[in-house]
Structures are given as structure tokens and as C-alpha cells.
mmCIF file of C-alpha atoms in Angstrom:
data_model
loop_
_atom_site.group_PDB
_atom_site.id
_atom_site.type_symbol
_atom_site.label_atom_id
_atom_site.label_comp_id
_atom_site.label_asym_id
_atom_site.label_seq_id
_atom_site.Cartn_x
_atom_site.Cartn_y
_atom_site.Cartn_z
ATOM 1 C CA GLN A 1 -137.390 132.008 129.567
ATOM 2 C CA LYS A 2 -134.377 130.899 128.315
ATOM 3 C CA GLU A 3 -131.573 132.531 129.964
ATOM 4 C CA VAL A 4 -127.761 132.322 129.300
ATOM 5 C CA GLU A 5 -125.120 133.963 131.806
ATOM 6 C CA GLN A 6 -121.578 134.904 131.128
ATOM 7 C CA ASN A 7 -119.182 137.018 133.025
ATOM 8 C CA SER A 8 -118.861 140.444 131.155
ATOM 9 C CA GLY A 9 -115.111 140.971 131.832
ATOM 10 C CA PRO A 10 -113.454 142.501 130.144
ATOM 11 C CA LEU A 11 -111.171 139.123 131.248
ATOM 12 C CA SER A 12 -107.161 140.165 130.447
ATOM 13 C CA VAL A 13 -104.464 137.409 130.515
ATOM 14 C CA PRO A 14 -100.768 137.639 129.399
ATOM 15 C CA GLU A 15 -99.926 136.403 126.044
ATOM 16 C CA GLY A 16 -98.804 132.731 126.148
ATOM 17 C CA ALA A 17 -101.527 131.994 129.222
ATOM 18 C CA ILE A 18 -104.339 129.975 129.339
ATOM 19 C CA ALA A 19 -108.184 132.115 129.310
ATOM 20 C CA SER A 20 -110.919 130.601 130.976
ATOM 21 C CA LEU A 21 -114.491 131.649 129.812
ATOM 22 C CA ASN A 22 -117.875 130.531 131.416
ATOM 23 C CA CYS A 23 -121.351 130.003 130.628
ATOM 24 C CA THR A 24 -124.088 128.766 132.631
ATOM 25 C CA TYR A 25 -127.338 128.641 131.101
ATOM 26 C CA SER A 26 -131.150 127.206 132.272
ATOM 27 C CA ASP A 27 -132.746 125.741 129.700
ATOM 28 C CA ARG A 28 -131.768 121.835 130.697
ATOM 29 C CA GLY A 29 -133.671 121.134 127.021
ATOM 30 C CA SER A 30 -130.708 122.460 125.725
ATOM 31 C CA GLN A 31 -128.312 119.615 123.955
ATOM 32 C CA SER A 32 -125.941 121.645 121.649
ATOM 33 C CA PHE A 33 -123.531 124.030 122.529
ATOM 34 C CA PHE A 34 -121.797 126.790 120.603
ATOM 35 C CA TRP A 35 -118.654 128.958 121.394
ATOM 36 C CA TYR A 36 -118.679 131.937 119.005
ATOM 37 C CA ARG A 37 -115.904 134.755 118.675
ATOM 38 C CA GLN A 38 -116.766 138.352 117.253
ATOM 39 C CA TYR A 39 -114.246 140.727 117.007
ATOM 40 C CA SER A 40 -115.083 144.233 117.266
ATOM 41 C CA GLY A 41 -117.010 145.679 114.464
ATOM 42 C CA LYS A 42 -117.562 142.177 112.796
ATOM 43 C CA SER A 43 -120.091 139.225 112.808
ATOM 44 C CA PRO A 44 -119.709 136.658 114.851
ATOM 45 C CA GLU A 45 -118.117 133.296 113.841
ATOM 46 C CA LEU A 46 -118.477 129.798 115.418
ATOM 47 C CA ILE A 47 -115.313 128.575 116.954
ATOM 48 C CA MET A 48 -116.401 125.389 118.544
ATOM 49 C CA PHE A 49 -119.509 122.859 119.128
ATOM 50 C CA ILE A 50 -119.831 120.295 121.858
ATOM 51 C CA TYR A 51 -122.755 118.018 122.332
ATOM 52 C CA SER A 52 -121.572 115.177 124.787
ATOM 53 C CA ASN A 53 -120.551 116.064 128.235
ATOM 54 C CA GLY A 54 -116.871 116.232 128.805
ATOM 55 C CA ASP A 55 -114.189 117.676 127.195
ATOM 56 C CA LYS A 56 -113.418 118.422 123.169
ATOM 57 C CA GLU A 57 -110.070 119.931 122.133
ATOM 58 C CA ASP A 58 -109.627 121.470 118.950
ATOM 59 C CA GLY A 59 -106.134 123.010 118.365
ATOM 60 C CA ARG A 60 -105.483 125.377 121.271
ATOM 61 C CA PHE A 61 -109.219 125.466 122.502
ATOM 62 C CA THR A 62 -111.096 123.188 124.775
ATOM 63 C CA ALA A 63 -114.758 122.958 125.120
ATOM 64 C CA GLN A 64 -116.193 121.742 128.441
ATOM 65 C CA LEU A 65 -119.365 120.444 129.255
ATOM 66 C CA ASN A 66 -121.358 119.304 132.330
ATOM 67 C CA LYS A 67 -124.909 119.362 131.565
ATOM 68 C CA ALA A 68 -125.848 118.087 135.259
ATOM 69 C CA SER A 69 -124.367 121.495 136.289
ATOM 70 C CA GLN A 70 -125.944 123.462 132.840
ATOM 71 C CA TYR A 71 -122.251 124.818 132.785
ATOM 72 C CA VAL A 72 -119.983 125.132 129.509
ATOM 73 C CA SER A 73 -116.819 126.894 129.182
ATOM 74 C CA LEU A 74 -113.822 127.806 126.680
ATOM 75 C CA LEU A 75 -110.356 127.056 127.492
ATOM 76 C CA ILE A 76 -107.848 129.128 125.207
ATOM 77 C CA ARG A 77 -104.146 127.904 125.717
ATOM 78 C CA ASP A 78 -101.156 129.843 124.575
ATOM 79 C CA SER A 79 -103.458 132.727 123.878
ATOM 80 C CA GLN A 80 -101.918 135.430 121.578
ATOM 81 C CA PRO A 81 -103.006 139.323 120.978
ATOM 82 C CA SER A 82 -105.515 137.646 117.778
ATOM 83 C CA ASP A 83 -107.672 136.076 120.301
ATOM 84 C CA SER A 84 -108.667 139.578 121.916
ATOM 85 C CA ALA A 85 -112.301 139.607 121.100
ATOM 86 C CA THR A 86 -115.676 139.077 122.715
ATOM 87 C CA TYR A 87 -116.745 135.120 123.255
ATOM 88 C CA LEU A 88 -120.393 134.249 123.144
ATOM 89 C CA CYS A 89 -121.883 131.082 124.335
ATOM 90 C CA ALA A 90 -125.057 130.144 122.935
ATOM 91 C CA PRO A 91 -126.918 126.621 124.096
ATOM 92 C CA GLY A 92 -129.266 125.288 121.293
ATOM 93 C CA ALA A 93 -132.721 123.541 122.360
ATOM 94 C CA GLY A 94 -134.015 120.725 121.310
ATOM 95 C CA SER A 95 -136.329 123.259 118.570
ATOM 96 C CA TYR A 96 -132.915 124.689 117.679
ATOM 97 C CA GLN A 97 -133.405 128.211 118.951
ATOM 98 C CA LEU A 98 -130.370 129.727 119.391
ATOM 99 C CA THR A 99 -129.785 132.085 122.243
ATOM 100 C CA PHE A 100 -126.672 134.031 123.028
ATOM 101 C CA GLY A 101 -125.127 135.275 126.528
ATOM 102 C CA LYS A 102 -124.002 138.727 126.191
ATOM 103 C CA GLY A 103 -120.396 137.832 125.766
ATOM 104 C CA THR A 104 -117.103 137.965 127.694
ATOM 105 C CA LYS A 105 -114.736 140.368 126.442
ATOM 106 C CA LEU A 106 -110.942 138.519 126.526
ATOM 107 C CA SER A 107 -108.237 141.184 126.271
ATOM 108 C CA VAL A 108 -104.713 139.304 125.646
ATOM 109 C CA ILE A 109 -101.692 141.463 126.664
ATOM 110 C CA PRO A 110 -98.481 141.329 124.588
ATOM 111 C CA ASP B 1 -117.944 130.954 98.453
ATOM 112 C CA ALA B 2 -120.972 130.570 100.430
ATOM 113 C CA ARG B 3 -122.301 133.335 102.599
ATOM 114 C CA VAL B 4 -125.174 135.317 104.213
ATOM 115 C CA THR B 5 -125.481 138.674 102.436
ATOM 116 C CA GLN B 6 -127.479 141.432 104.569
ATOM 117 C CA THR B 7 -128.614 144.706 102.809
ATOM 118 C CA PRO B 8 -128.163 147.278 103.281
ATOM 119 C CA ARG B 9 -125.411 147.593 105.252
ATOM 120 C CA ASP B 10 -125.979 150.630 106.842
ATOM 121 C CA LYS B 11 -129.328 152.765 106.878
ATOM 122 C CA VAL B 12 -130.060 156.314 108.694
ATOM 123 C CA THR B 13 -133.754 157.001 108.833
ATOM 124 C CA GLU B 14 -135.925 159.312 110.436
ATOM 125 C CA MET B 15 -138.179 158.479 113.035
ATOM 126 C CA GLY B 16 -141.586 157.229 111.725
ATOM 127 C CA GLN B 17 -140.086 155.971 108.610
ATOM 128 C CA GLU B 18 -140.359 152.412 107.157
ATOM 129 C CA VAL B 19 -137.139 150.515 107.567
ATOM 130 C CA THR B 20 -137.238 146.975 105.535
ATOM 131 C CA MET B 21 -133.806 144.600 106.399
ATOM 132 C CA ARG B 22 -133.077 142.243 103.764
ATOM 133 C CA CYS B 23 -131.028 138.906 104.245
ATOM 134 C CA GLN B 24 -130.308 136.114 101.634
ATOM 135 C CA PRO B 25 -129.323 132.802 103.532
ATOM 136 C CA ILE B 26 -126.830 130.747 102.421
ATOM 137 C CA LEU B 27 -128.103 127.921 99.793
ATOM 138 C CA GLY B 28 -129.655 124.732 100.836
ATOM 139 C CA HIS B 29 -129.659 126.486 104.779
ATOM 140 C CA ASN B 30 -133.448 125.868 106.171
ATOM 141 C CA THR B 31 -133.123 127.445 109.342
ATOM 142 C CA VAL B 32 -133.147 131.687 109.455
ATOM 143 C CA PHE B 33 -132.589 133.799 112.521
ATOM 144 C CA TRP B 34 -132.766 137.530 113.160
ATOM 145 C CA TYR B 35 -130.874 139.467 116.096
ATOM 146 C CA ARG B 36 -130.705 142.871 116.893
ATOM 147 C CA GLN B 37 -126.921 143.488 119.124
ATOM 148 C CA THR B 38 -126.762 146.868 121.237
ATOM 149 C CA MET B 39 -124.087 147.529 123.700
ATOM 150 C CA MET B 40 -126.886 147.112 127.000
ATOM 151 C CA GLN B 41 -128.500 144.094 125.804
ATOM 152 C CA GLY B 42 -126.207 142.014 123.918
ATOM 153 C CA LEU B 43 -127.213 139.468 120.969
ATOM 154 C CA GLU B 44 -131.027 139.324 121.337
ATOM 155 C CA LEU B 45 -132.915 136.589 119.252
ATOM 156 C CA LEU B 46 -136.232 138.466 117.471
ATOM 157 C CA ALA B 47 -137.337 135.691 115.458
ATOM 158 C CA TYR B 48 -136.639 132.521 113.507
ATOM 159 C CA PHE B 49 -137.592 130.427 110.734
ATOM 160 C CA ARG B 50 -137.780 126.655 109.735
ATOM 161 C CA ASN B 51 -138.350 126.086 106.186
ATOM 162 C CA ARG B 52 -139.629 129.228 105.882
ATOM 163 C CA ALA B 53 -142.564 129.105 108.725
ATOM 164 C CA PRO B 54 -142.114 131.469 111.139
ATOM 165 C CA LEU B 55 -141.138 129.019 114.919
ATOM 166 C CA ASP B 56 -140.751 131.836 117.269
ATOM 167 C CA ASP B 57 -140.999 135.822 117.215
ATOM 168 C CA SER B 58 -141.719 136.257 120.638
ATOM 169 C CA GLY B 59 -138.371 138.095 120.956
ATOM 170 C CA MET B 60 -139.853 140.796 118.310
ATOM 171 C CA PRO B 61 -141.709 143.970 119.402
ATOM 172 C CA LYS B 62 -144.807 143.351 117.773
ATOM 173 C CA ASP B 63 -146.510 146.472 117.207
ATOM 174 C CA ARG B 64 -144.518 147.849 115.219
ATOM 175 C CA PHE B 65 -141.780 144.909 113.978
ATOM 176 C CA SER B 66 -142.576 142.287 111.009
ATOM 177 C CA ALA B 67 -140.753 138.951 109.781
ATOM 178 C CA GLU B 68 -141.311 137.353 106.748
ATOM 179 C CA MET B 69 -139.472 134.806 104.201
ATOM 180 C CA PRO B 70 -141.120 135.267 100.614
ATOM 181 C CA ASP B 71 -139.290 132.483 99.717
ATOM 182 C CA ALA B 72 -136.404 130.442 100.757
ATOM 183 C CA THR B 73 -133.863 133.239 99.117
ATOM 184 C CA LEU B 74 -134.982 136.219 101.085
ATOM 185 C CA ALA B 75 -135.551 136.421 104.640
ATOM 186 C CA THR B 76 -137.283 140.728 105.658
ATOM 187 C CA LEU B 77 -137.389 142.056 108.795
ATOM 188 C CA LYS B 78 -139.497 145.331 108.453
ATOM 189 C CA ILE B 79 -139.859 148.047 111.523
ATOM 190 C CA GLN B 80 -142.677 150.688 110.850
ATOM 191 C CA PRO B 81 -142.213 152.921 112.312
ATOM 192 C CA SER B 82 -138.808 153.070 113.582
ATOM 193 C CA GLU B 83 -138.111 154.891 116.625
ATOM 194 C CA PRO B 84 -134.550 156.068 118.070
ATOM 195 C CA ARG B 85 -134.317 153.424 120.776
ATOM 196 C CA ASP B 86 -134.524 150.690 117.216
ATOM 197 C CA SER B 87 -130.768 151.863 116.436
ATOM 198 C CA ALA B 88 -128.444 148.408 116.883
ATOM 199 C CA VAL B 89 -126.949 146.639 114.329
ATOM 200 C CA TYR B 90 -129.303 143.417 112.865
ATOM 201 C CA PHE B 91 -127.933 140.290 112.203
ATOM 202 C CA CYS B 92 -129.144 137.704 109.972
ATOM 203 C CA ALA B 93 -128.084 134.194 110.472
ATOM 204 C CA SER B 94 -128.602 131.112 108.388
ATOM 205 C CA ALA B 95 -128.280 127.009 108.881
ATOM 206 C CA LEU B 96 -128.938 123.157 107.980
ATOM 207 C CA MET B 97 -131.123 121.795 110.705
ATOM 208 C CA ASN B 98 -129.264 121.794 113.859
ATOM 209 C CA THR B 99 -125.439 122.637 112.618
ATOM 210 C CA GLU B 100 -123.467 125.732 112.331
ATOM 211 C CA ALA B 101 -125.132 128.671 112.344
ATOM 212 C CA PHE B 102 -123.473 131.407 109.663
ATOM 213 C CA PHE B 103 -124.086 135.179 110.214
ATOM 214 C CA GLY B 104 -124.309 138.017 107.447
ATOM 215 C CA GLN B 105 -122.488 141.400 107.919
ATOM 216 C CA GLY B 106 -125.337 142.950 109.516
ATOM 217 C CA THR B 107 -126.829 145.960 108.964
ATOM 218 C CA ARG B 108 -126.179 148.875 111.057
ATOM 219 C CA LEU B 109 -129.564 150.936 111.777
ATOM 220 C CA THR B 110 -129.641 154.635 113.049
ATOM 221 C CA VAL B 111 -132.609 156.333 113.790
ATOM 222 C CA VAL B 112 -132.588 159.887 114.301
#
């Protein structure tokens, strides 16, 4: 059974700080990794994806992948109150079965 | 503006009734997912289709749930008979091959 583990939080950070969100997964066949953001009462939306080991940066967001450790993380620099949401990690298997973790709730305090 | 469309947005029904949720994937997308979201379980994958063929529905209670894609523009999720524990938000998402999945707005189901 494919498992995805995330710290449920809530994770509270002050405005302007770096928020660090972590995810571990059990399926070694996972090739692609997606981070989604979900605001309360809304549907999930993609903010980052990563396929290769190492770091991928997009604006204030950096995704980090370590396939050997089966670990993927998301860093949010200069956190803003508008970043307050639940962040969902989703490793994609070879057959593209997209399984989500339960998410980490982030609160950015002004 | 391409988007995944789900209907209805909200549904309140009595226990034992049949519920049908519909999803129109983004035109050209060949992969469709059905998810159920609750506070306790998070976002659970119920079933997914590739080119209209079901690839995995192991997350779905078989005795009461069924998912189909009658054609490339319509996916359905049926619950018969519905139970109070089925109350949740049901999301449909579509994707092209192994790229980003786009979510619909969801159907909020309440079974009383």
C-alpha cells in the first residue's frame, strides 16, 4: 500500500520567515512529486513539481527531493499571510496513481 | 478558460438514496481521478481512469460505489445506497498523461 506521511501541523511561522514542509513516501517507484496548496473551502492547486534529485526553485518556493531517502520537502521563503493554507504532498507512481498525504496546515502570523 | 466542472456543487440526501456526481474533465485530458476528502482521512483516492479505462478503484467501497466514464467528456461517481458516513467533499481531477492534475470545485455531499 502506498503511504505518504506529512506532519499535520499546524505549523506557525512569523511573516517573512522560512516555512519548511516535509513529506516522506513509501513507494520507491514514485517518479514525479507534486506539491499542492489548498485554501480552506477550496480545491487543491498545484504550486510545484519535481522529478529529479536535488532542488528546484520557483520564486519564493523551493522543492527538494531525495529519492534514496524517499523524502521531499517544500521551502517557502519570505512567508506571507496569503501563504496560510494546507499543503499537500503527492508522489506520482509510474502508472501515475496520484496519492496524497493528509497535508500540513501552515499559518503565517503577521 | 479550461477547467474541470463538477455537478452538483452541493447535495443533501437521505440515507438509502442514490447519489450521482458528475465531472467534465478538461478537453484533451486523458486521465481522470476521483477523490474523497474528510477532516479525518484527508484526500483519499477512490478511482482513476486512463483513456476512459479504469486503472485502479481499490480505494472505493465496491458494494455501494461505482465509477464510470461513458465518454471522454463525462465521468460519474455513484453511491447506492448512500450512508451518513459517505458525507464528504468529492473531488474530480483531470490530467494529460503524467503532468499536473487540475481539480474541480468539488461536490459537498451530506447524507442525513
